[in-house]
Tab-separated table of C-alpha atoms and ligand atoms in Angstrom:
chain	number	residue	atom	x	y	z
A	1	MET	CA	328.875	79.431	-21.846
A	2	ILE	CA	331.546	80.320	-19.296
A	3	SER	CA	332.572	84.047	-19.328
A	4	LEU	CA	335.291	85.820	-17.528
A	5	GLU	CA	335.169	89.566	-17.031
A	6	GLN	CA	338.255	91.198	-15.683
A	7	VAL	CA	339.076	88.163	-13.668
A	8	GLY	CA	342.023	88.399	-11.289
A	9	PHE	CA	343.191	85.910	-8.665
A	10	ALA	CA	345.889	85.926	-5.897
A	11	TYR	CA	346.992	83.184	-3.725
A	12	ASN	CA	346.957	84.334	-0.105
A	13	ALA	CA	344.935	87.224	-1.288
A	14	GLY	CA	345.001	90.198	1.129
A	15	ARG	CA	348.100	88.997	3.073
A	16	SER	CA	351.589	90.432	2.907
A	17	ASP	CA	352.721	87.123	0.904
A	18	ALA	CA	350.070	87.497	-1.676
A	19	ILE	CA	351.055	85.860	-4.983
A	20	VAL	CA	349.136	87.365	-8.161
A	21	ALA	CA	348.472	84.468	-10.424
A	22	LEU	CA	345.914	85.943	-12.842
A	23	GLN	CA	345.340	89.449	-13.990
A	24	ASN	CA	342.437	91.134	-16.071
A	25	LEU	CA	341.320	88.008	-18.027
A	26	ASN	CA	338.511	88.476	-20.332
A	27	LEU	CA	337.626	85.150	-22.037
A	28	THR	CA	334.611	83.077	-23.052
A	29	PHE	CA	334.198	79.300	-23.685
A	30	GLN	CA	331.486	77.783	-25.542
A	31	LYS	CA	329.897	74.488	-25.129
A	32	GLY	CA	331.182	71.920	-27.660
A	33	GLU	CA	334.363	74.169	-28.256
A	34	LEU	CA	337.706	72.641	-28.341
A	35	VAL	CA	340.114	75.034	-26.678
A	36	ALA	CA	343.861	74.723	-26.088
A	37	LEU	CA	345.311	76.687	-23.219
A	38	LEU	CA	349.079	77.286	-23.657
A	39	GLY	CA	351.844	79.006	-21.657
A	40	HIS	CA	354.968	78.700	-19.688
A	41	ASN	CA	355.373	77.005	-16.464
A	42	GLY	CA	353.887	79.435	-13.960
A	43	SER	CA	351.829	81.364	-16.461
A	44	GLY	CA	348.487	80.564	-14.562
A	45	LYS	CA	347.163	77.831	-16.521
A	46	SER	CA	346.483	75.452	-13.636
A	47	THR	CA	345.041	78.323	-11.489
A	48	LEU	CA	342.639	79.453	-14.441
A	49	ALA	CA	341.644	75.697	-14.573
A	50	LYS	CA	340.899	75.706	-10.890
A	51	LEU	CA	338.873	78.852	-11.069
A	52	LEU	CA	336.762	77.638	-13.992
A	53	ALA	CA	335.948	74.312	-12.021
A	54	ALA	CA	335.230	76.431	-8.987
A	55	VAL	CA	337.937	74.991	-6.905
A	56	HIS	CA	339.326	78.538	-6.268
A	57	PHE	CA	337.274	81.751	-6.742
A	58	ALA	CA	338.073	84.930	-8.590
A	59	THR	CA	339.501	87.442	-6.095
A	60	SER	CA	338.403	90.341	-8.587
A	61	GLY	CA	336.053	90.513	-11.571
A	62	ASN	CA	333.356	88.052	-12.542
A	63	LEU	CA	333.251	84.284	-13.478
A	64	ARG	CA	330.103	83.001	-14.813
A	65	VAL	CA	329.070	79.402	-16.032
A	66	ASN	CA	325.814	79.483	-17.770
A	67	GLY	CA	325.131	82.903	-16.214
A	68	ILE	CA	325.672	81.718	-12.632
A	69	HIS	CA	328.439	83.624	-10.842
A	70	ALA	CA	330.972	81.350	-9.409
A	71	THR	CA	331.109	81.698	-5.613
A	72	GLU	CA	331.399	79.293	-2.661
A	73	THR	CA	327.710	79.122	-2.513
A	74	THR	CA	327.226	78.038	-6.280
A	75	ALA	CA	330.445	75.940	-6.522
A	76	TYR	CA	328.583	72.671	-6.065
A	77	ASP	CA	326.404	73.286	-9.175
A	78	ILE	CA	329.299	74.652	-11.064
A	79	ARG	CA	331.385	71.494	-10.285
A	80	ARG	CA	328.831	69.369	-11.819
A	81	ASP	CA	328.945	71.172	-15.000
A	82	VAL	CA	332.761	71.843	-15.361
A	83	GLY	CA	334.965	68.815	-14.560
A	84	LEU	CA	338.692	69.143	-13.981
A	85	VAL	CA	341.123	66.373	-14.486
A	86	PHE	CA	344.084	67.425	-12.280
A	87	GLN	CA	347.705	67.640	-13.553
A	88	ARG	CA	348.550	64.677	-11.123
A	89	PRO	CA	345.795	61.922	-11.206
A	90	ASP	CA	346.931	60.712	-7.642
A	91	ASP	CA	345.432	64.217	-6.453
A	92	GLN	CA	341.993	63.336	-7.630
A	93	LEU	CA	341.586	59.448	-7.254
A	94	ILE	CA	339.964	58.578	-4.120
A	95	ALA	CA	338.553	55.065	-4.073
A	96	GLY	CA	340.586	51.864	-3.906
A	97	ARG	CA	339.375	50.270	-6.930
A	98	VAL	CA	338.912	51.599	-10.433
A	99	ILE	CA	335.075	51.099	-10.660
A	100	ASP	CA	334.549	52.488	-7.122
A	101	ASP	CA	336.445	55.689	-8.066
A	102	ILE	CA	334.521	56.054	-11.332
A	103	ALA	CA	331.120	55.606	-9.617
A	104	PHE	CA	332.146	58.131	-6.745
A	105	GLY	CA	331.113	61.240	-8.482
A	106	PRO	CA	327.731	59.979	-9.655
A	107	GLU	CA	326.952	58.516	-6.239
A	108	ASN	CA	327.828	61.956	-4.729
A	109	LEU	CA	325.147	63.376	-6.995
A	110	GLY	CA	322.727	61.234	-5.364
A	111	LEU	CA	321.788	59.297	-8.612
A	112	PRO	CA	319.694	56.129	-8.620
A	113	ARG	CA	321.705	52.830	-8.517
A	114	ASP	CA	321.022	51.871	-12.171
A	115	GLU	CA	321.788	55.370	-13.554
A	116	ILE	CA	325.198	55.012	-11.815
A	117	GLU	CA	325.888	51.832	-13.242
A	118	LEU	CA	324.890	52.972	-16.707
A	119	ARG	CA	327.224	55.841	-16.460
A	120	ALA	CA	329.935	53.791	-15.244
A	121	GLN	CA	329.619	51.259	-18.005
A	122	THR	CA	329.459	54.135	-20.629
A	123	VAL	CA	332.799	55.680	-19.634
A	124	ILE	CA	334.477	52.176	-19.119
A	125	ASP	CA	333.453	51.534	-22.607
A	126	ALA	CA	334.711	54.967	-23.947
A	127	LEU	CA	337.945	54.787	-22.232
A	128	ASP	CA	338.469	50.953	-22.915
A	129	LEU	CA	338.964	50.414	-19.240
A	130	HIS	CA	337.523	46.828	-19.074
A	131	ASP	CA	340.711	45.047	-18.246
A	132	ILE	CA	341.164	47.152	-15.223
A	133	ARG	CA	337.811	47.669	-14.145
A	134	ASP	CA	338.099	45.945	-10.782
A	135	ALA	CA	341.798	46.419	-10.351
A	136	SER	CA	343.269	48.323	-7.452
A	137	ILE	CA	344.183	51.846	-8.364
A	138	SER	CA	347.617	51.467	-6.504
A	139	THR	CA	348.707	48.930	-9.096
A	140	LEU	CA	348.128	51.052	-12.176
A	141	SER	CA	350.579	52.847	-14.300
A	142	GLY	CA	350.428	56.675	-14.714
A	143	GLY	CA	348.677	56.348	-18.106
A	144	GLU	CA	345.960	54.015	-16.651
A	145	ARG	CA	345.521	56.483	-13.680
A	146	GLN	CA	344.969	59.223	-16.049
A	147	ARG	CA	342.360	57.424	-18.065
A	148	VAL	CA	340.626	56.371	-14.683
A	149	ALA	CA	340.673	60.251	-13.462
A	150	ILE	CA	339.256	61.367	-16.918
A	151	ALA	CA	336.545	58.449	-16.653
A	152	GLY	CA	335.387	59.789	-13.233
A	153	VAL	CA	334.978	63.287	-14.391
A	154	LEU	CA	333.212	62.147	-17.565
A	155	ALA	CA	330.979	59.947	-15.325
A	156	MET	CA	329.517	63.277	-13.954
A	157	GLN	CA	328.323	64.205	-17.507
A	158	PRO	CA	329.696	67.828	-17.405
A	159	SER	CA	329.230	70.235	-20.080
A	160	TYR	CA	333.036	71.366	-20.013
A	161	VAL	CA	335.974	69.149	-19.350
A	162	ILE	CA	339.309	70.888	-18.489
A	163	LEU	CA	342.479	68.503	-18.882
A	164	ASP	CA	345.458	69.854	-17.043
A	165	GLU	CA	348.453	68.580	-18.839
A	166	PRO	CA	347.038	65.043	-19.284
A	167	THR	CA	349.665	63.851	-21.722
A	168	THR	CA	352.935	64.514	-19.805
A	169	MET	CA	352.833	61.046	-18.013
A	170	ILE	CA	351.755	58.910	-20.776
A	171	ALA	CA	353.541	57.463	-24.041
A	172	PRO	CA	352.969	59.113	-27.343
A	173	PRO	CA	350.408	56.279	-28.746
A	174	GLN	CA	348.253	56.652	-25.545
A	175	ALA	CA	348.605	60.560	-25.757
A	176	ARG	CA	347.225	60.082	-29.375
A	177	GLN	CA	344.363	57.925	-28.106
A	178	LEU	CA	343.558	60.434	-25.530
A	179	LEU	CA	343.363	63.284	-28.082
A	180	ALA	CA	341.302	61.073	-30.400
A	181	LEU	CA	338.993	60.487	-27.584
A	182	VAL	CA	338.483	64.133	-26.799
A	183	HIS	CA	337.498	64.845	-30.515
A	184	ARG	CA	335.155	61.935	-30.308
A	185	LEU	CA	333.364	63.067	-27.138
A	186	ARG	CA	333.058	66.518	-28.423
A	187	GLN	CA	331.471	65.187	-31.612
A	188	GLN	CA	329.151	62.710	-29.795
A	189	LEU	CA	328.297	64.426	-26.573
A	190	GLY	CA	328.806	68.166	-27.474
A	191	ILE	CA	331.272	68.479	-24.416
A	192	GLY	CA	333.607	71.589	-24.486
A	193	PHE	CA	337.179	70.658	-23.730
A	194	ILE	CA	339.943	72.976	-22.284
A	195	HIS	CA	343.129	71.295	-22.980
A	196	ILE	CA	346.208	72.413	-21.144
A	197	THR	CA	349.600	71.311	-22.752
A	198	HIS	CA	353.204	71.923	-23.780
A	199	PHE	CA	352.838	69.656	-26.894
A	200	MET	CA	351.934	72.158	-29.643
A	201	HIS	CA	351.250	69.318	-32.249
A	202	GLU	CA	348.355	68.194	-29.987
A	203	VAL	CA	346.337	71.285	-30.688
A	204	VAL	CA	346.788	72.020	-34.371
A	205	ASP	CA	343.298	70.887	-35.127
A	206	PHE	CA	341.697	72.647	-32.193
A	207	ASP	CA	338.956	75.414	-32.492
A	208	ARG	CA	341.010	78.045	-30.703
A	209	ILE	CA	344.223	78.447	-28.733
A	210	ILE	CA	344.649	80.684	-25.701
A	211	VAL	CA	348.099	81.631	-24.760
A	212	MET	CA	348.959	82.901	-21.189
A	213	HIS	CA	351.917	84.693	-19.898
A	214	GLU	CA	352.593	85.624	-16.422
A	215	GLY	CA	348.989	85.555	-15.447
A	216	HIS	CA	347.551	87.398	-18.320
A	217	LEU	CA	346.324	86.543	-21.756
A	218	LEU	CA	349.085	87.186	-24.245
A	219	MET	CA	346.963	86.170	-27.411
A	220	GLN	CA	344.163	83.945	-28.706
A	221	GLY	CA	343.056	82.659	-32.021
A	222	THR	CA	342.964	79.803	-34.370
A	223	PRO	CA	345.880	77.402	-34.589
A	224	HIS	CA	346.650	79.116	-37.998
A	225	GLU	CA	346.718	82.456	-36.555
A	226	VAL	CA	348.486	81.684	-33.255
A	227	PHE	CA	351.259	79.615	-34.845
A	228	ASN	CA	351.791	82.274	-37.371
A	229	ARG	CA	353.285	84.315	-34.505
A	230	HIS	CA	356.441	82.416	-33.915
A	231	ALA	CA	358.592	85.336	-32.716
A	232	GLU	CA	356.258	86.303	-30.072
A	233	LEU	CA	355.656	82.790	-28.824
A	234	HIS	CA	359.410	82.156	-28.741
A	235	ALA	CA	359.780	85.401	-26.720
A	236	VAL	CA	357.659	83.752	-23.779
A	237	GLY	CA	359.402	80.289	-23.878
A	238	LEU	CA	357.022	78.621	-26.381
A	239	ASP	CA	357.289	77.000	-29.696
A	240	VAL	CA	355.316	76.300	-32.739
A	241	PRO	CA	355.031	72.610	-33.782
A	242	LEU	CA	358.022	71.188	-35.133
A	243	VAL	CA	356.520	70.775	-38.538
A	244	THR	CA	355.683	74.340	-38.550
A	245	GLN	CA	359.340	75.093	-37.959
A	246	ILE	CA	360.273	73.012	-40.778
A	247	GLY	CA	357.868	74.592	-43.037
A	248	SER	CA	359.125	78.124	-42.296
A	249	LYS	CA	362.898	77.262	-42.906
A	250	LEU	CA	361.896	75.369	-46.260
A	251	HIS	CA	359.765	78.717	-47.037
A	252	ALA	CA	362.831	80.901	-46.244
A	253	LYS	CA	364.963	78.829	-48.500
A	254	GLY	CA	362.632	79.500	-51.285
A	255	PHE	CA	360.016	76.740	-51.261
A	256	THR	CA	356.753	77.805	-52.277
A	257	LEU	CA	354.614	76.891	-49.184
A	258	ASP	CA	351.509	78.135	-47.720
A	259	THR	CA	352.662	78.834	-44.256
A	260	PRO	CA	352.224	78.260	-41.306
A	261	ILE	CA	352.244	74.527	-42.184
A	262	LEU	CA	350.442	72.716	-39.300
A	263	THR	CA	350.835	69.151	-39.990
A	264	ALA	CA	352.993	66.784	-41.770
A	265	GLN	CA	350.360	65.906	-44.224
A	266	GLN	CA	350.092	69.616	-45.329
A	267	LEU	CA	353.869	69.659	-45.767
A	268	ALA	CA	353.975	66.526	-47.770
A	269	GLN	CA	351.202	67.819	-50.057
A	270	GLN	CA	352.888	71.286	-50.510
A	271	LEU	CA	356.571	70.002	-51.332
A	272	PRO	CA	357.244	69.606	-55.026
A	273	ALA	CA	357.537	65.915	-56.005
A	274	SER	CA	360.987	66.621	-57.470
A	275	SER	CA	362.542	67.136	-54.116
A	276	ALA	CA	361.624	63.753	-52.970
A	277	PRO	CA	364.935	62.019	-51.808
A	278	VAL	CA	365.779	58.479	-52.494
A	279	VAL	CA	364.533	56.348	-49.429
A	280	GLN	CA	367.492	54.445	-47.892
A	281	PRO	CA	366.825	51.124	-46.083
A	282	ILE	CA	367.061	51.155	-42.417
A	283	SER	CA	369.858	49.179	-40.907
A	284	THR	CA	369.289	46.598	-38.248
A	285	PRO	CA	370.764	47.580	-34.716
A	286	THR	CA	373.748	45.816	-33.746
A	287	SER	CA	375.319	45.907	-30.164
A	288	THR	CA	378.704	47.712	-29.813
A	289	PRO	CA	381.312	45.029	-29.072
A	290	VAL	CA	382.997	45.005	-25.449
A	291	THR	CA	386.277	46.840	-25.452
A	292	SER	CA	388.517	48.417	-22.738
A	293	ASP	CA	386.520	51.478	-22.563
A	294	THR	CA	383.191	49.705	-22.099
A	295	PHE	CA	381.565	50.856	-18.785
A	296	ILE	CA	378.436	48.842	-18.771
A	297	SER	CA	377.830	45.795	-20.572
A	298	CYS	CA	374.649	43.560	-20.259
A	299	GLU	CA	374.437	40.025	-21.700
A	300	ASN	CA	371.343	38.011	-22.684
A	301	VAL	CA	369.453	39.464	-19.267
A	302	HIS	CA	366.260	37.777	-18.564
A	303	PHE	CA	363.966	39.162	-15.879
A	304	THR	CA	360.218	38.175	-14.815
A	305	TYR	CA	358.029	39.856	-12.585
A	306	LEU	CA	356.055	37.733	-10.022
A	307	LYS	CA	357.562	34.710	-11.441
A	308	ASP	CA	355.659	31.423	-10.815
A	309	THR	CA	352.368	33.282	-9.827
A	310	PRO	CA	349.311	33.901	-11.927
A	311	MET	CA	350.545	37.363	-12.256
A	312	GLN	CA	353.793	36.481	-13.863
A	313	SER	CA	354.981	38.896	-16.529
A	314	SER	CA	358.207	39.140	-18.641
A	315	GLY	CA	360.327	42.299	-17.820
A	316	LEU	CA	363.227	41.472	-20.063
A	317	ARG	CA	363.820	38.849	-22.648
A	318	GLY	CA	367.498	38.530	-23.473
A	319	ALA	CA	368.716	42.154	-23.228
A	320	THR	CA	372.239	42.763	-24.613
A	321	CYS	CA	373.840	45.993	-24.658
A	322	THR	CA	377.162	47.845	-24.096
A	323	ILE	CA	377.687	51.381	-22.931
A	324	ARG	CA	381.157	52.992	-23.136
A	325	ARG	CA	382.528	55.479	-20.697
A	326	GLY	CA	381.649	59.063	-21.872
A	327	ASP	CA	378.812	57.949	-24.035
A	328	ILE	CA	375.438	59.908	-24.011
A	329	VAL	CA	372.977	57.031	-24.685
A	330	ALA	CA	369.089	57.337	-25.261
A	331	LEU	CA	366.949	54.441	-24.082
A	332	LEU	CA	363.751	54.353	-26.115
A	333	GLY	CA	360.813	51.986	-26.061
A	334	GLY	CA	356.947	52.071	-25.404
A	335	THR	CA	355.370	51.598	-22.140
A	336	GLN	CA	356.102	48.255	-20.664
A	337	ALA	CA	358.963	47.579	-23.155
A	338	GLY	CA	361.453	47.159	-20.200
A	339	LYS	CA	363.351	50.459	-19.861
A	340	SER	CA	363.045	50.790	-16.242
A	341	THR	CA	363.543	47.023	-15.616
A	342	LEU	CA	366.929	47.226	-17.411
A	343	ILE	CA	368.034	50.176	-15.363
A	344	GLU	CA	367.047	48.495	-12.391
A	345	CYS	CA	369.196	45.459	-13.292
A	346	ILE	CA	372.133	47.680	-14.178
A	347	LEU	CA	371.835	49.544	-10.675
A	348	GLY	CA	371.964	46.151	-8.694
A	349	LEU	CA	368.260	46.439	-7.764
A	350	ARG	CA	366.729	43.575	-9.655
A	351	LYS	CA	368.852	40.462	-9.845
A	352	PRO	CA	368.486	38.999	-13.485
A	353	GLU	CA	367.280	35.260	-13.686
A	354	THR	CA	369.976	34.698	-16.169
A	355	GLY	CA	372.508	36.712	-18.145
A	356	THR	CA	375.064	38.979	-16.753
A	357	VAL	CA	375.407	42.707	-15.967
A	358	ARG	CA	378.986	43.981	-15.706
A	359	ILE	CA	380.280	47.348	-14.726
A	360	ASP	CA	383.877	48.152	-15.538
A	361	GLY	CA	384.067	44.493	-16.413
A	362	LYS	CA	382.973	43.041	-13.154
A	363	ASP	CA	379.672	40.946	-12.670
A	364	ILE	CA	377.733	42.878	-10.354
A	365	TYR	CA	375.641	40.044	-9.162
A	366	ALA	CA	378.777	37.948	-8.323
A	367	PRO	CA	378.920	36.825	-4.771
A	368	ASN	CA	381.867	38.801	-3.758
A	369	TYR	CA	380.884	41.935	-5.652
A	370	ASP	CA	380.441	45.196	-3.428
A	371	ILE	CA	377.199	46.463	-4.382
A	372	GLY	CA	377.789	49.608	-1.852
A	373	ALA	CA	380.476	50.583	-4.222
A	374	LEU	CA	378.273	50.543	-7.109
A	375	ARG	CA	376.275	53.239	-5.622
A	376	ASP	CA	379.183	55.683	-6.032
A	377	ARG	CA	379.497	54.793	-9.597
A	378	ILE	CA	376.020	55.293	-11.007
A	379	GLY	CA	373.475	57.805	-9.908
A	380	VAL	CA	369.711	57.571	-10.897
A	381	VAL	CA	366.954	59.977	-11.065
A	382	PHE	CA	363.699	57.992	-11.018
A	383	GLN	CA	360.690	58.555	-13.096
A	384	GLN	CA	358.607	59.773	-10.090
A	385	PRO	CA	360.845	62.057	-7.897
A	386	GLU	CA	358.569	61.159	-4.930
A	387	THR	CA	359.945	57.413	-4.996
A	388	GLN	CA	363.624	58.718	-4.448
B	401	ADP	P1	350.934	76.955	-14.668
B	401	ADP	O1	350.030	75.892	-14.496
B	401	ADP	O2	350.931	77.694	-15.932
B	401	ADP	O3	352.357	76.484	-14.706
B	401	ADP	P2	350.107	77.914	-12.078
B	401	ADP	O4	348.813	78.363	-12.262
B	401	ADP	O5	350.435	76.634	-11.503
B	401	ADP	O6	350.731	78.031	-13.545
B	401	ADP	O7	350.887	79.129	-11.307
B	401	ADP	C1	350.675	80.445	-11.607
B	401	ADP	C2	351.181	81.243	-10.240
B	401	ADP	O8	350.616	80.968	-9.133
B	401	ADP	C3	352.780	81.028	-10.304
B	401	ADP	O9	353.391	82.107	-9.901
B	401	ADP	C4	352.832	79.967	-8.999
B	401	ADP	O10	353.978	80.133	-8.189
B	401	ADP	C5	351.605	80.414	-8.220
B	401	ADP	N1	351.032	79.360	-7.366
B	401	ADP	C6	350.358	78.178	-8.040
B	401	ADP	N2	349.987	77.372	-7.014
B	401	ADP	C7	350.036	78.001	-5.879
B	401	ADP	C8	349.642	77.939	-4.427
B	401	ADP	N3	348.941	76.781	-4.171
B	401	ADP	N4	350.124	78.770	-3.614
B	401	ADP	C9	350.771	79.864	-3.950
B	401	ADP	N5	351.118	80.250	-5.287
B	401	ADP	C10	350.893	79.397	-6.114
B	402	MG	MG1	350.084	73.789	-14.322
């Protein structure tokens, strides 16, 4: 068990620029329990995670892991038992290759070679990392790095794993996989998880939800209890899951529903069959024709990464689209669907092998086109602000 008694923490404690991040926290976490930690940015979630994993230490009160008081002296033992996956995986990946990074923790524990290999293999299986086992970490996507970071923590076989916003950098299907993995590992290994997230729907089947606000505990309870307090959550900038909001709106309109509704399945089960609408067929997408107010037009754009090498991979295969002046357009697609590649072709950063990109009707890859002038026409905010 992890227990917190009147725990407080301040950055730069004792100095004039001290920042109080946590106050009077009384909490417990059980092994095998799935706990969600919610709260607005700056509410203290990451700070609490670092206290639990003995990265920082309480500046007041007591934090105990299995009865052991967390201090600089006991930190090493506590870190073996409480693994933390940082908000940014790059803060925790140290080795060059995936397999070396996973083995790093167990090696540090001084375990025998075959035990290290067995643990590495187990987490590689659990997280399905076979394909990238020997890959260099610098070549991995955000989602892959996340999984490697989790694998490294799991290889230490901790009793508790804290995941600090692990799903912000990955696409919904991978996020679902990760959550399924959390449930499976709890089931199989009895690991207790503390999952920090902004996505409410991820935690509707957790054992408990803790809500933080400005460094203190605002509320805790089952998902049913917490998501029933919509107004209080709203007041601190949080929401209930979308399906819960829909449930309350329908309830207010007179539908007999057992609120709060937490899943789409519950909603479907409880809605009367007579309210089922006639399903309309979905129309196939068509491209808007090029007209005088067309700003960007791409026609049959092809782009291949590392062409004519064994690593060759297709980025775009005949992308065609038009964007009119003043339009607000959403570009959707799974990871590796080609979203960023298309943007880079439009920005003049990647020359298509075939096809044309026109801005204001001019082919931007034509020999006499002034790419410099294009920079004044289109601004871009990259996926990772650092690259900018
Ligand atoms: P959350 O994870 O909920 O967004 P944090 O734990 O990161 O919240 O932050 C809680 C408070 O502590 C905020 O006021 C934040 O500005 C402050 N804080 C976080 N990290 C540091 C740091 N390294 N130095 C000083 N203040 C920090
Ligand atoms: Mg945080």
